Tab-separated table of C-alpha atoms in Angstrom:
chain	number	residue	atom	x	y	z
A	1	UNK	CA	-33.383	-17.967	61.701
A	2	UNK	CA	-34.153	-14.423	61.383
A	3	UNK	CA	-32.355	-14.526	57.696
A	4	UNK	CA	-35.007	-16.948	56.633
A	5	UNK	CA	-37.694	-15.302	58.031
A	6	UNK	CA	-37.002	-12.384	56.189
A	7	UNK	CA	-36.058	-14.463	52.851
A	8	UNK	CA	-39.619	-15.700	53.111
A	9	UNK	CA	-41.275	-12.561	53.972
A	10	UNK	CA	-39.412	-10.731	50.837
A	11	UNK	CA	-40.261	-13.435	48.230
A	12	UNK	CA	-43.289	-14.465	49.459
A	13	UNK	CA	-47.098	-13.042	48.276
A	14	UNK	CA	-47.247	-10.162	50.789
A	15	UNK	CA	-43.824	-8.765	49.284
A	16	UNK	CA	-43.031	-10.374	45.683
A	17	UNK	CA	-39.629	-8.762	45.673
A	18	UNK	CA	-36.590	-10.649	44.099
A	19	UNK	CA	-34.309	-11.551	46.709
A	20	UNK	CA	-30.583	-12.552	46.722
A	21	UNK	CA	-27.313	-13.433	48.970
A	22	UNK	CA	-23.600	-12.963	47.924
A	23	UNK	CA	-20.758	-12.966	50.792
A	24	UNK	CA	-18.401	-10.045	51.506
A	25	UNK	CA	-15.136	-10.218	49.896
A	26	UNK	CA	-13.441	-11.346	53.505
A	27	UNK	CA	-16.473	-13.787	54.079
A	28	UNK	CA	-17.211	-12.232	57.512
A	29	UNK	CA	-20.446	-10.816	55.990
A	30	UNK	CA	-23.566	-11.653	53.949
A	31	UNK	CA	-25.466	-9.295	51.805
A	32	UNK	CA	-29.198	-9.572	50.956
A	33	UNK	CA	-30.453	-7.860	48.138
A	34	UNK	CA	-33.515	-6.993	47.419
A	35	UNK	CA	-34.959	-5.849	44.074
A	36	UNK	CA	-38.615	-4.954	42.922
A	37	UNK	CA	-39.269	-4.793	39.184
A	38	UNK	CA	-42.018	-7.182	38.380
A	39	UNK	CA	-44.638	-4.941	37.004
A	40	UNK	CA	-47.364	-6.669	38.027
A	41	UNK	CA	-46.127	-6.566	41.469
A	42	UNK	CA	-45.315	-2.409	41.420
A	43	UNK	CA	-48.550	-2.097	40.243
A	44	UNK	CA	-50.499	-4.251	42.831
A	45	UNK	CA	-48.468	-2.751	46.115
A	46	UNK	CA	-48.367	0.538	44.235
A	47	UNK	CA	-52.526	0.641	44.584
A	48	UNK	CA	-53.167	-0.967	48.043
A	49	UNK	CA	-50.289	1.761	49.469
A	50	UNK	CA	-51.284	4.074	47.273
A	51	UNK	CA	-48.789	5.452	46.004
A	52	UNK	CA	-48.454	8.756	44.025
A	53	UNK	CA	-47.512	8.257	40.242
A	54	UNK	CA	-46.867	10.895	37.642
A	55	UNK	CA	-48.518	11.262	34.699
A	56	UNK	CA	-47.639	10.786	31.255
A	57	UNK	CA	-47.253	12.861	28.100
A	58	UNK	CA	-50.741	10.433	26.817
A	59	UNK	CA	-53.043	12.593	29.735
A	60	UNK	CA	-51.939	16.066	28.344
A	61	UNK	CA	-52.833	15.178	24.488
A	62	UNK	CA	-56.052	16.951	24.886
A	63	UNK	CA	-54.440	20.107	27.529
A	64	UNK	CA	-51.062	21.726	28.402
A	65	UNK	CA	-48.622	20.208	30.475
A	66	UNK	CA	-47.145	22.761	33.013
A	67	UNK	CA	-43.354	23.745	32.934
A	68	UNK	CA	-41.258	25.821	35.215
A	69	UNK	CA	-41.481	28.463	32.253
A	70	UNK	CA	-44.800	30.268	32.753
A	71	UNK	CA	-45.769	33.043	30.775
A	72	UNK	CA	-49.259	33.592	32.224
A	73	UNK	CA	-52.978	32.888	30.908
A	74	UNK	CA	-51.913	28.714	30.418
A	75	UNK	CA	-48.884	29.702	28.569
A	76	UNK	CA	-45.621	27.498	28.825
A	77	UNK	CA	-43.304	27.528	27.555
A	78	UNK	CA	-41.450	23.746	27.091
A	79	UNK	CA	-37.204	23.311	26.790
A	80	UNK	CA	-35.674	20.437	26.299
A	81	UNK	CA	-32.084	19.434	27.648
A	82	UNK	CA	-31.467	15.951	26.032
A	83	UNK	CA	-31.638	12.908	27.974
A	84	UNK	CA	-31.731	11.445	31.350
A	85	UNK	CA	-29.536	8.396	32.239
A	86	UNK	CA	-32.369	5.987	31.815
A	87	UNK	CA	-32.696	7.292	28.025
A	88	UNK	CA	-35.962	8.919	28.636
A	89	UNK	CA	-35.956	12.720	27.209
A	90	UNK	CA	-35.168	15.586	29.834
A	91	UNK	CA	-37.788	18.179	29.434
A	92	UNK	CA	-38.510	21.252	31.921
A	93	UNK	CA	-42.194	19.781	31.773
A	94	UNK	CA	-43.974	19.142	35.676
A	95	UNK	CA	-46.696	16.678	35.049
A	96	UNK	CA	-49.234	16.252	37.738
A	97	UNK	CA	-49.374	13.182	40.091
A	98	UNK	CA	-52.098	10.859	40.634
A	99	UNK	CA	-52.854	8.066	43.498
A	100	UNK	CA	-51.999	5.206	41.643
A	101	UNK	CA	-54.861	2.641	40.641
A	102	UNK	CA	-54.956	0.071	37.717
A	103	UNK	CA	-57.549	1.999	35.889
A	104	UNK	CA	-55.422	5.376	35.554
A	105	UNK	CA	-52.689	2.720	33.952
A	106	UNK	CA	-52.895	3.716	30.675
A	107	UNK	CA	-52.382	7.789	31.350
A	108	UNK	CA	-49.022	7.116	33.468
A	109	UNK	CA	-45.504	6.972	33.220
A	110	UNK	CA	-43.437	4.247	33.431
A	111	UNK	CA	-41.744	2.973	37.063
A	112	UNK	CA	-38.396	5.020	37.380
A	113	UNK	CA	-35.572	3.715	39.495
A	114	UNK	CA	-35.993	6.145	42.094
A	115	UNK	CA	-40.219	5.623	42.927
A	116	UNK	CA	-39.087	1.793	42.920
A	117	UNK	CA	-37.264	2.209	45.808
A	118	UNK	CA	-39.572	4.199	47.326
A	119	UNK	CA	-42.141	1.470	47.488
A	120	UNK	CA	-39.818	-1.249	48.164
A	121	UNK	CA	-38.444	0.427	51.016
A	122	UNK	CA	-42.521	1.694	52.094
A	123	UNK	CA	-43.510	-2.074	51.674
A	124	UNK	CA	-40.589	-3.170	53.677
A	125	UNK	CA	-41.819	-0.834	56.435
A	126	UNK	CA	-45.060	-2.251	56.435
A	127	UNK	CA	-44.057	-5.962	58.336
A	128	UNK	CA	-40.499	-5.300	59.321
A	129	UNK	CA	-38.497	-2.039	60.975
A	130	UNK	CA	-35.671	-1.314	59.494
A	131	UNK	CA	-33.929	0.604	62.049
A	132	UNK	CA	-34.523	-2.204	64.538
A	133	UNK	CA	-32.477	-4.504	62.647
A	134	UNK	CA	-29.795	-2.591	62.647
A	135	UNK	CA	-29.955	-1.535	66.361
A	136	UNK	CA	-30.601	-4.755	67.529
A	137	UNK	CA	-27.530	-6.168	65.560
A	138	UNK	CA	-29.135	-7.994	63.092
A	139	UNK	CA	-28.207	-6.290	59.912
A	140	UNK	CA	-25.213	-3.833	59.968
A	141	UNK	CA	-26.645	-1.541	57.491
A	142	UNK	CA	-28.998	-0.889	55.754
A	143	UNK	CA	-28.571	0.968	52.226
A	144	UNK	CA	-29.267	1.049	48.358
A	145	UNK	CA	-26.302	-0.241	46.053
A	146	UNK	CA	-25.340	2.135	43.103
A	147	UNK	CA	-25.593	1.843	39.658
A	148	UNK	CA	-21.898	1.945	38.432
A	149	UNK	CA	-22.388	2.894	34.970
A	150	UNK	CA	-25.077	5.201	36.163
A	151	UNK	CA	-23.021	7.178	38.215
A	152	UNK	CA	-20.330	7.227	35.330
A	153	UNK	CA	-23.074	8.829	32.981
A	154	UNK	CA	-23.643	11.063	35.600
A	155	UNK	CA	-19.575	12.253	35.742
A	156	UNK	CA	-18.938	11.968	31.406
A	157	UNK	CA	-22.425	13.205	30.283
A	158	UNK	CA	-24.116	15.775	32.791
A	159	UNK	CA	-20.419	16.512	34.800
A	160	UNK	CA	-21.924	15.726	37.655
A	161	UNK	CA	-19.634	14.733	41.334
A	162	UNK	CA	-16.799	15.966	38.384
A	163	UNK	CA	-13.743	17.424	40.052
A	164	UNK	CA	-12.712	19.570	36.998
A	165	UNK	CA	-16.532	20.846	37.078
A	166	UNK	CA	-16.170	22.994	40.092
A	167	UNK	CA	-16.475	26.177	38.270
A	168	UNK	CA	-19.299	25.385	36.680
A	169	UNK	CA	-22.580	27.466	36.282
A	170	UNK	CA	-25.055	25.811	38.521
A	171	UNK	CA	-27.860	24.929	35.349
A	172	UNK	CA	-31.373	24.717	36.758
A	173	UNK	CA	-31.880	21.319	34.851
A	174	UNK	CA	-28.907	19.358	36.940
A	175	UNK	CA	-31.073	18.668	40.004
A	176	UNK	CA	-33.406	17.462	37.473
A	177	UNK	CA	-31.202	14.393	36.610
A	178	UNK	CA	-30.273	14.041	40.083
A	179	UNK	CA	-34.317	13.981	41.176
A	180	UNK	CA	-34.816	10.914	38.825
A	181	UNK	CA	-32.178	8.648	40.612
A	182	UNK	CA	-31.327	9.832	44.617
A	183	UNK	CA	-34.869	11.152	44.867
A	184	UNK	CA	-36.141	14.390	45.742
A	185	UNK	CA	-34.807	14.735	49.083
A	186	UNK	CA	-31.352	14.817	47.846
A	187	UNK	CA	-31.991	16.698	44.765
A	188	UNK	CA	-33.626	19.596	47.012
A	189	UNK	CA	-30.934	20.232	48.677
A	190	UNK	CA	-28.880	20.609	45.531
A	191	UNK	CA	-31.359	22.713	44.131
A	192	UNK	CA	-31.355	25.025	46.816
A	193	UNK	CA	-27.804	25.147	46.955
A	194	UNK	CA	-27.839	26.275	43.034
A	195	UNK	CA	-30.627	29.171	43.519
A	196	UNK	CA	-28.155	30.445	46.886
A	197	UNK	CA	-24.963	30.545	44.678
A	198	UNK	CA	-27.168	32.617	41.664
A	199	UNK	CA	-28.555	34.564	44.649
A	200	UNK	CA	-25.250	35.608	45.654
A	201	UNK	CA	-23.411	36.015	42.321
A	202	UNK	CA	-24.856	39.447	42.223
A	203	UNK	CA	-23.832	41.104	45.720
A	204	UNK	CA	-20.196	39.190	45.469
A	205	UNK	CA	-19.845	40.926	42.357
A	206	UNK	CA	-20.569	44.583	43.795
A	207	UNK	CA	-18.570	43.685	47.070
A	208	UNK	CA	-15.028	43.525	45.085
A	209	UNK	CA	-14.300	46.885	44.560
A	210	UNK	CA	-15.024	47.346	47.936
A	211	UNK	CA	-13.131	44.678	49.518
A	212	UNK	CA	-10.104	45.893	47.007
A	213	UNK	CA	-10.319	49.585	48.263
A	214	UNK	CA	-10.181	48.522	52.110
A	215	UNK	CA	-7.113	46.275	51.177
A	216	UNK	CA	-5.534	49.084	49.241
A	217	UNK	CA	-6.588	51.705	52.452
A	218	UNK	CA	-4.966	49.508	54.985
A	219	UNK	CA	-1.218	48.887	53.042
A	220	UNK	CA	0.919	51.710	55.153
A	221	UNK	CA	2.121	54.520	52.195
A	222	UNK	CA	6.220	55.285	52.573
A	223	UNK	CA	7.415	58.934	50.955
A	224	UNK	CA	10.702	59.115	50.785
A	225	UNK	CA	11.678	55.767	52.488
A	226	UNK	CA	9.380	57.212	55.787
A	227	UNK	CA	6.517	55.799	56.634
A	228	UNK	CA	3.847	57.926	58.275
């Protein structure tokens, strides 16, 4: 009952999302999925919500689009690192954001995979709480599925979640790549965790000679087969 409810609620005018059912592999278990990519529907919740949206590289024809390379007075100063996984080029640009509305359309960029999710799951919120399904038993989790050749891009082309990539220097353009699919919640984190390891390069580099001459101080010295 409560599965149809929802089926209804997803696919019907106050959601418009694509919804689907598959069993588990064991067929104890059902999955619902639930996708949003009909543009027309983005762009309809996106307004009544809404929702911030970034521009695009068509509002900053006529002025200069900031980058995390400032040289003062308006100056930036714009690097490129190739592509993201989606194919769209990775830039250190950081274009404003906007409240979304239908006549700002034509000034901003596309839907990516991670601000679909984001209004799916604030839409979702809006008639049904999530956590209460899963408290009260109804759903057992509630997550979003992985893009498998995503994540493989992620391991062969930016050596990201790579176990022979440990050593690696932590590049400031990584979380970048990481931003545009987990969000920026999860890329934070990562890029904090690069600036702490750059922060500490530096003082673990001057602390080796002294860590070596307190290990060399507290070896015991023998003359002669005596030890003092």
């Amino acid at each position: 009952m409560v599965l149809k409810e929802l089926v209804d609620l997803f696919e019907g005018p106050a959601c418009g999302f694509r919804v689907g059912q598959f069993p588990s592999i064991d067929q104890d278990e059902l999955f619902l999925t639930v996708a949003l990519d009909d543009e027309e529907v983005m762009e309809a919740i996106g307004q009544e919500e809404e929702f911030p949206a970034m521009l695009s590289e068509e509002a900053y024809r006529a002025h200069i689009c900031p980058t995390d390379d400032s040289r003062g007075g308006g100056i930036f100063r714009e690097s490129r690192y190739g592509e993201h996984i989606d194919g769209t080029p990775h830039t250190n640009r950081y274009p404003g954001y906007v409240r979304f509305h239908l006549r700002f359309r034509e000034i901003l960029a596309p839907w990516n995979e991670a601000e679909r999710i984001r209004l799916l799951r604030r839409r979702m919120r809006k008639f049904v709480k999530l956590h209460r399904l899963v408290e009260e038993g109804i759903a057992k989790q509630v997550f979003c599925a992985h893009h498998w050749h995503d994540l493989t891009k992620f391991r062969r082309e930016k050596r990201w979640n790579d176990p022979f990539a440990l050593l690696q220097w932590p590049s400031e353009e990584i979380p970048d790549c990481i931003q545009l699919y987990f969000g920026p919640d999860v890329a934070f984190f990562f890029h904090w965790f690069n600036a702490y390891t750059r922060w500490l390069l530096c003082p673990a580099i001057l602390s080796m000679p002294i860590f070596l001459q307190e290990q060399v101080a507290a070896r015991p010295m023998s003359w002669g087969g005596l030890t003092p």
